[in-house]
Structure formats: C-alpha cells, structure tokens
Coordinates of C-alpha atoms in Angstrom, one line a residue:
X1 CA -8.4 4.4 -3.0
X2 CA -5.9 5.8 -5.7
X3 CA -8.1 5.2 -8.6
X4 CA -8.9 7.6 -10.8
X5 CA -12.8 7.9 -11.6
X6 CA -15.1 8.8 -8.7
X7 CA -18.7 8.7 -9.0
X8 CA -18.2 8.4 -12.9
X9 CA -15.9 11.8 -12.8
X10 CA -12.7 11.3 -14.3
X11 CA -10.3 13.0 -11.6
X12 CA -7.1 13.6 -13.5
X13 CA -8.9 15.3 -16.3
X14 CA -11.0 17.9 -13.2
X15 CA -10.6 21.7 -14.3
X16 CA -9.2 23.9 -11.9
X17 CA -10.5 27.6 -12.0
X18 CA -8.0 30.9 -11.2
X19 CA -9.4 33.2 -8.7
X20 CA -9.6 35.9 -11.2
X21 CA -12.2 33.5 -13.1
X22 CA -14.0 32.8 -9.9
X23 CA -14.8 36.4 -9.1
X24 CA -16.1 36.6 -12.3
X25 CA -18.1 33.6 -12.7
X26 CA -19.5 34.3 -8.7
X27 CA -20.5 37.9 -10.5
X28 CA -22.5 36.4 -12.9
X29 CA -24.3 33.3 -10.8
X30 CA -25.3 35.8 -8.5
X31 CA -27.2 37.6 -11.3
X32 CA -28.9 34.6 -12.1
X33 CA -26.9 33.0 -14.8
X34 CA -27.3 29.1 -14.1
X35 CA -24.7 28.1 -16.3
X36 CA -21.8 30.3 -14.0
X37 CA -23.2 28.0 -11.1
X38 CA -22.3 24.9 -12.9
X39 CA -19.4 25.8 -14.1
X40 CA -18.0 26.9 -10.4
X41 CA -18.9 23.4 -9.3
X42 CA -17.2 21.7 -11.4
X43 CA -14.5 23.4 -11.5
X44 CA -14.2 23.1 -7.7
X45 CA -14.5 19.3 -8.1
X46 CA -10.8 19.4 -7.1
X47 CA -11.2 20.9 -4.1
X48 CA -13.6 18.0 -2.6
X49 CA -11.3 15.6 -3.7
X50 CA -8.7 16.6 -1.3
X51 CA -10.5 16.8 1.2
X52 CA -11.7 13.1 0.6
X53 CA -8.7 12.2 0.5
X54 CA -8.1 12.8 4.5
X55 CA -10.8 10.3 5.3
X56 CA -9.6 7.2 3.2
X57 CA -8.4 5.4 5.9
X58 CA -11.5 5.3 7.8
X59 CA -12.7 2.3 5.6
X60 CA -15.7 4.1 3.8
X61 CA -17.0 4.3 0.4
X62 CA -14.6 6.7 -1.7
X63 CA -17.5 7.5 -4.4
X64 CA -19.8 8.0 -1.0
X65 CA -17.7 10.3 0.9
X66 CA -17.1 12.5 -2.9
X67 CA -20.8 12.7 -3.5
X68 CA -21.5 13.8 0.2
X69 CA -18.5 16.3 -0.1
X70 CA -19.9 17.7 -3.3
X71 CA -22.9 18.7 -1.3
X72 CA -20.6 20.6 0.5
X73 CA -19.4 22.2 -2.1
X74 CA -23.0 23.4 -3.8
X75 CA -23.6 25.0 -0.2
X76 CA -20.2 26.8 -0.1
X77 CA -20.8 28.2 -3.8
X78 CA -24.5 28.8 -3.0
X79 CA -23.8 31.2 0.2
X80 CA -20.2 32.6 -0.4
X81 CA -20.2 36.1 -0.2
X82 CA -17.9 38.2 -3.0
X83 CA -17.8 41.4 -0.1
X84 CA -15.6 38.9 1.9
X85 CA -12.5 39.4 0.6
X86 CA -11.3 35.7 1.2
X87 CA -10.5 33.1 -1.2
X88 CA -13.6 30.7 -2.3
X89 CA -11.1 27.4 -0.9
X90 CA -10.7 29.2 2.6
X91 CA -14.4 29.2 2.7
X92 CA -15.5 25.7 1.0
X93 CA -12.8 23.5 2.7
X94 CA -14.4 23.9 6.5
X95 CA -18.1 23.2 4.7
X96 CA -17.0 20.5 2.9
X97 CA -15.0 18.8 5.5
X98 CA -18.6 19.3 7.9
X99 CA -20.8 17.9 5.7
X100 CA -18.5 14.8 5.4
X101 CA -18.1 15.1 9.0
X102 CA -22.2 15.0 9.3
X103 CA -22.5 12.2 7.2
X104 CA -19.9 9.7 9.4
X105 CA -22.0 10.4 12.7
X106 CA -25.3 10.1 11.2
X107 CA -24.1 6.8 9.8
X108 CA -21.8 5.9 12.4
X109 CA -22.4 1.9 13.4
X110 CA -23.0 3.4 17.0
X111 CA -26.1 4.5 17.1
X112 CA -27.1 7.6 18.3
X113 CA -30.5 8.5 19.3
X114 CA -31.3 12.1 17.4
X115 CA -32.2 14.5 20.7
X116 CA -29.0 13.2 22.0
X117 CA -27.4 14.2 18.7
X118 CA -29.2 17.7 18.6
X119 CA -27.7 18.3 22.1
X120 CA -24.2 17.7 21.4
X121 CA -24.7 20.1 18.4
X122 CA -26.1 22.3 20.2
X123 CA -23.5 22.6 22.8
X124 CA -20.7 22.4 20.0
X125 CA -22.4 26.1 19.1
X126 CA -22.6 27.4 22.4
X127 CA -18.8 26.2 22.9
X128 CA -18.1 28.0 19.9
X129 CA -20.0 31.6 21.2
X130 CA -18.4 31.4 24.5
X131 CA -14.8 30.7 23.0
X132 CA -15.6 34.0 20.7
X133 CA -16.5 36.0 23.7
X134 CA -14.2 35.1 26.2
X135 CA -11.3 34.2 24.2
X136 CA -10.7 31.4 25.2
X137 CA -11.4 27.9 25.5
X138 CA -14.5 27.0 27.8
X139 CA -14.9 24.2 30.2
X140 CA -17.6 22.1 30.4
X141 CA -19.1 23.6 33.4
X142 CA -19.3 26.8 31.6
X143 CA -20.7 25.7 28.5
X144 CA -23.8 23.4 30.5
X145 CA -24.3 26.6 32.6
X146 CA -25.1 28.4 29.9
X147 CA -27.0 25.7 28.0
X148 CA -28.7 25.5 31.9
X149 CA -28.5 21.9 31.6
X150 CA -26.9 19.2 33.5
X151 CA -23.0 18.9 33.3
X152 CA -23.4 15.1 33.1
X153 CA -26.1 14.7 29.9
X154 CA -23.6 17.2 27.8
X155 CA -20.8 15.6 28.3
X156 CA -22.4 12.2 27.5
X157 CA -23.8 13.8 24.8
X158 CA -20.5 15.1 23.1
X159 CA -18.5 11.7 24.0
X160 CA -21.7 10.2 22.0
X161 CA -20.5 11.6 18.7
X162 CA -17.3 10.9 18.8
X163 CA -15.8 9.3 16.0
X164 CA -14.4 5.8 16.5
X165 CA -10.6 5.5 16.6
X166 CA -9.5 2.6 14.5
X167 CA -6.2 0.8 16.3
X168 CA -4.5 1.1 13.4
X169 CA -4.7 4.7 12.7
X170 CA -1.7 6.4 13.0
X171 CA -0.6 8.6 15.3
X172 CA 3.2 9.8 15.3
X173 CA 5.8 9.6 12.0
X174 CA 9.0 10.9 11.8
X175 CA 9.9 9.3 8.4
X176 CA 10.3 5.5 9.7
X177 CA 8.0 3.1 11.1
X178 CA 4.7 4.9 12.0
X179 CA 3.1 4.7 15.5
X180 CA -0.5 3.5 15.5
X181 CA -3.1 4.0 18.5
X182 CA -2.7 -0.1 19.2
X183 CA 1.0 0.4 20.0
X184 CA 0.2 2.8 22.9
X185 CA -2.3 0.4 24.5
X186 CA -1.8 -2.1 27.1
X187 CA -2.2 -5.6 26.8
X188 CA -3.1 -7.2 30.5
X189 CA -4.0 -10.3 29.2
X190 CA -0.3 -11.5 28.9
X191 CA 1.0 -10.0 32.0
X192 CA 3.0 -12.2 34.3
X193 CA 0.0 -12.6 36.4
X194 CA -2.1 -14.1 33.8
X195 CA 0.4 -16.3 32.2
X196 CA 1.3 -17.8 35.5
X197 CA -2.2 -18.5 36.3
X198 CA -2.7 -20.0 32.7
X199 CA -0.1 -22.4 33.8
X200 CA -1.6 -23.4 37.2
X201 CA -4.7 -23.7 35.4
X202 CA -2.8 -26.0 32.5
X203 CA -1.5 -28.1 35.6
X204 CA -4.8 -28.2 37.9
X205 CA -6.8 -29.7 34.5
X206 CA -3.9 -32.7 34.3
X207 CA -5.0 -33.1 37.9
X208 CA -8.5 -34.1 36.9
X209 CA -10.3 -37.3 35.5
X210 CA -10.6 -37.6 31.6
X211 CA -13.9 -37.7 31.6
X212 CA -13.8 -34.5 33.6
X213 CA -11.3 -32.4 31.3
X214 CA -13.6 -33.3 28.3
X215 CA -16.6 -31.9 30.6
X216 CA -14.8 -29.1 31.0
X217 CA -13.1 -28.1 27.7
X218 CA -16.3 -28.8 26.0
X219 CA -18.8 -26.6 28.7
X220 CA -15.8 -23.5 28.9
X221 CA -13.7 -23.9 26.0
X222 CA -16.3 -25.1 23.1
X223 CA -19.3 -23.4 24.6
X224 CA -21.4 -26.2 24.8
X225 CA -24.5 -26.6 26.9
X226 CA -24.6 -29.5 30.0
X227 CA -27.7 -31.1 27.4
X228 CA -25.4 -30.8 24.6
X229 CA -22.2 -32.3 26.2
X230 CA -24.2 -35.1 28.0
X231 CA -25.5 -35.8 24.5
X232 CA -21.8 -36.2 23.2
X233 CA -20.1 -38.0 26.1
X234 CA -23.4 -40.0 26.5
X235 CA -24.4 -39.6 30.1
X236 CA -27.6 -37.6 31.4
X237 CA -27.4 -34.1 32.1
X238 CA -27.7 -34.8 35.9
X239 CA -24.4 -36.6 35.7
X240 CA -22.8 -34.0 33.5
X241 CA -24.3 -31.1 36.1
X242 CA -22.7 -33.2 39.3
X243 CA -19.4 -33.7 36.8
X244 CA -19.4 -30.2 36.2
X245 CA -19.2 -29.2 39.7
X246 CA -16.7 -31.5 41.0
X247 CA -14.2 -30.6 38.3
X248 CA -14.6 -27.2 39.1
X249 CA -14.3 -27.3 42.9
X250 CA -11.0 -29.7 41.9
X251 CA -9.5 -26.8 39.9
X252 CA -10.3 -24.1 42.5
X253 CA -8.9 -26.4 45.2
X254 CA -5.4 -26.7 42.9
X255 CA -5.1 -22.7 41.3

C-alpha cells in the first residue's frame, strides 16, 4: 500500500504541472501537438494517485486500480474544455474516481447480469436530470415513472450495484479508537436465549447413550453421512437411521 513504484512509475519522483503550464500545454494538444498530450498526462500522474489512494482499503490491486485511474485521466485530458474556466483537477478527479468506480462493479465477486447493470445506469442518469430540474432529490417513484418502468426492477437494479461494505471499514473517528461497520451490528447468536438453549442442549446430549452422542456429534457436528458414520461406528446404516431418530426424539423430549 505505501510503496513507492506503481505500475513501474516511481511516485515520489511524479512531476507536478502549475496551471499556468497547463493552459499552455492544453493550447498546444488541442492544435495537434502529441507531445503536449503526453506531457499533461504525466504530469497529472499525481492526481490519480490520490485518488487511489481512497480505495486501498478495499483489498484490490494498487498497480490495478492506478492503471484503471490513468484511463481516467487520458479521458479528462482528451475532453476538457479551456472555455470552462475551471481547474483541470476539478474536472479529472470526478472522471477518474468513475472509471475506478466502473471497474469495482464490473469486477465485483457479485455478479451482475449486464441489462441489469445497464438499467441501474440508466436510472442513475435519469436521477441525475430530475435532481437538475427539480432541485432536488427524487424518489424512486419519480425516477421509475419517468424511466416508465416498474418501481420494483429499478430499485433491485440500483441495490445490485452496490458496493460491498467490508465489516471492517470504518465508519466514525474522532481521534481514538475508530468505529467499524462490525461494531454497529448485532450479534443474536450469543443472546441469552441462545446460550441457555446451548446449555439444555449440552445437558439433554448427557442424557443419551454413548453410542447415541457419537451418532449425533458425528451426523450434526462433523457432517457426516448415516453410510459414513455406520462405516465408522461399525453398524449398518439401518441401525444408524433408527439410532438417529431415537436420539433425536430424546433430545426434543429433554430441550
């Protein structure tokens, strides 16, 4: 995460361009000059690497996540627009974070079939045209009424590209011991309940034969199959079967 070379690109030693020097060098791509091109992305090469840095906890390839964010960048430098009297990085950062963006849902371990994916998209943009027009935030029924689709297939759609949370991102610091996503989740497997019952269970299985208790631990515990336990204990599966059920009705009777 911290080292220095990326995709063979020493980071430390990345130029850094002053907007003066852009305007110029933006002058002279636009007029064709090839060489003003390169020198604009590389001496934006910077810029991508801050923005990589945001996703390094999200347990992907560095030198992946630099090479897609440089494709950002060629797209930025290839449309931006000298009339717009912005700064190149105001334009390039929402580009480059996109394409990066792209890349995790395309490759997300979820998979997500493509027309589902072209939906969601799609209804990101319309969210985006009614938010301009009615200045505002629109809800979902307004955005599938004006996609004239069904409210229920866009809002599977959107939650279908949503990004994974990992339980150990973090979501609250104020300086001391951060809060992570796991530490706001419930656990219901030791409530009171469930511990109590562990213990009836505990004492209803001292209850039983020890034939019966190594039926039992071996079928629900280790997993085994009735053929592969009567193979171990050395009884036919019959026996095992009419074991099996006998233990169990024992342990209902007791928990």
């Amino acid at each position: 995460m911290q080292k220095v070379e990326l995709c063979g690109v020493n980071t430390s030693k990345l130029p850094v361009l002053k907007h003066e020097e852009m305007r110029r060098l933006f002058s002279e791509m636009q007029q064709g000059n090839e060489a003003a091109r390169e020198t604009i992305v590389s001496g934006n090469l910077r810029l991508v690497l801050s923005v990589v840095q945001r996703f390094r906890n999200r347990g992907e390839n560095m030198d992946d996540l630099f090479q897609i964010g440089c494709v950002g960048l060629i797209k930025a430098v290839d449309n931006f627009d000298l009339r717009h009297e912005v700064k190149f990085s105001s334009y390039a950062v929402p580009m480059i974070i996109g394409e990066i963006r792209r890349y995790l849902r395309d490759n997300n371990h979820i998979r997500v079939s493509r027309s589902m994916r072209d939906l969601a998209y799609k209804a990101l943009q319309v969210r985006d045209e009614l938010a301009a027009r009615l200045d505002r935030e629109p809800s979902m029924p307004e955005i599938a009424k004006a996609m004239d689709m069904p409210l229920e297939d866009i809002v599977v759609a959107l939650e279908a590209i949503q990004d994974p949370v990992s339980l150990f991102e973090p979501i609250y610091n104020d300086g001391g011991d951060p809060i992570y996503v796991m530490d706001q989740i419930g656990d219901e497997k030791n409530s009171d309940a469930n511990w109590l019952q562990d213990l009836s269970i505990k004492e209803a299985l001292g209850k039983l034969s020890e034939r019966e208790r190594k039926i039992v631990s071996l079928r629900f515990f280790a997993g085994k199959t009735q053929m592969e336990v009567a193979e171990e204990i050395g009884i036919s599966q019959a026996q095992v079967s009419r074991l099996e059920k006998g233990a169990l009705y024992s342990l209902k009777k007791h928990v």
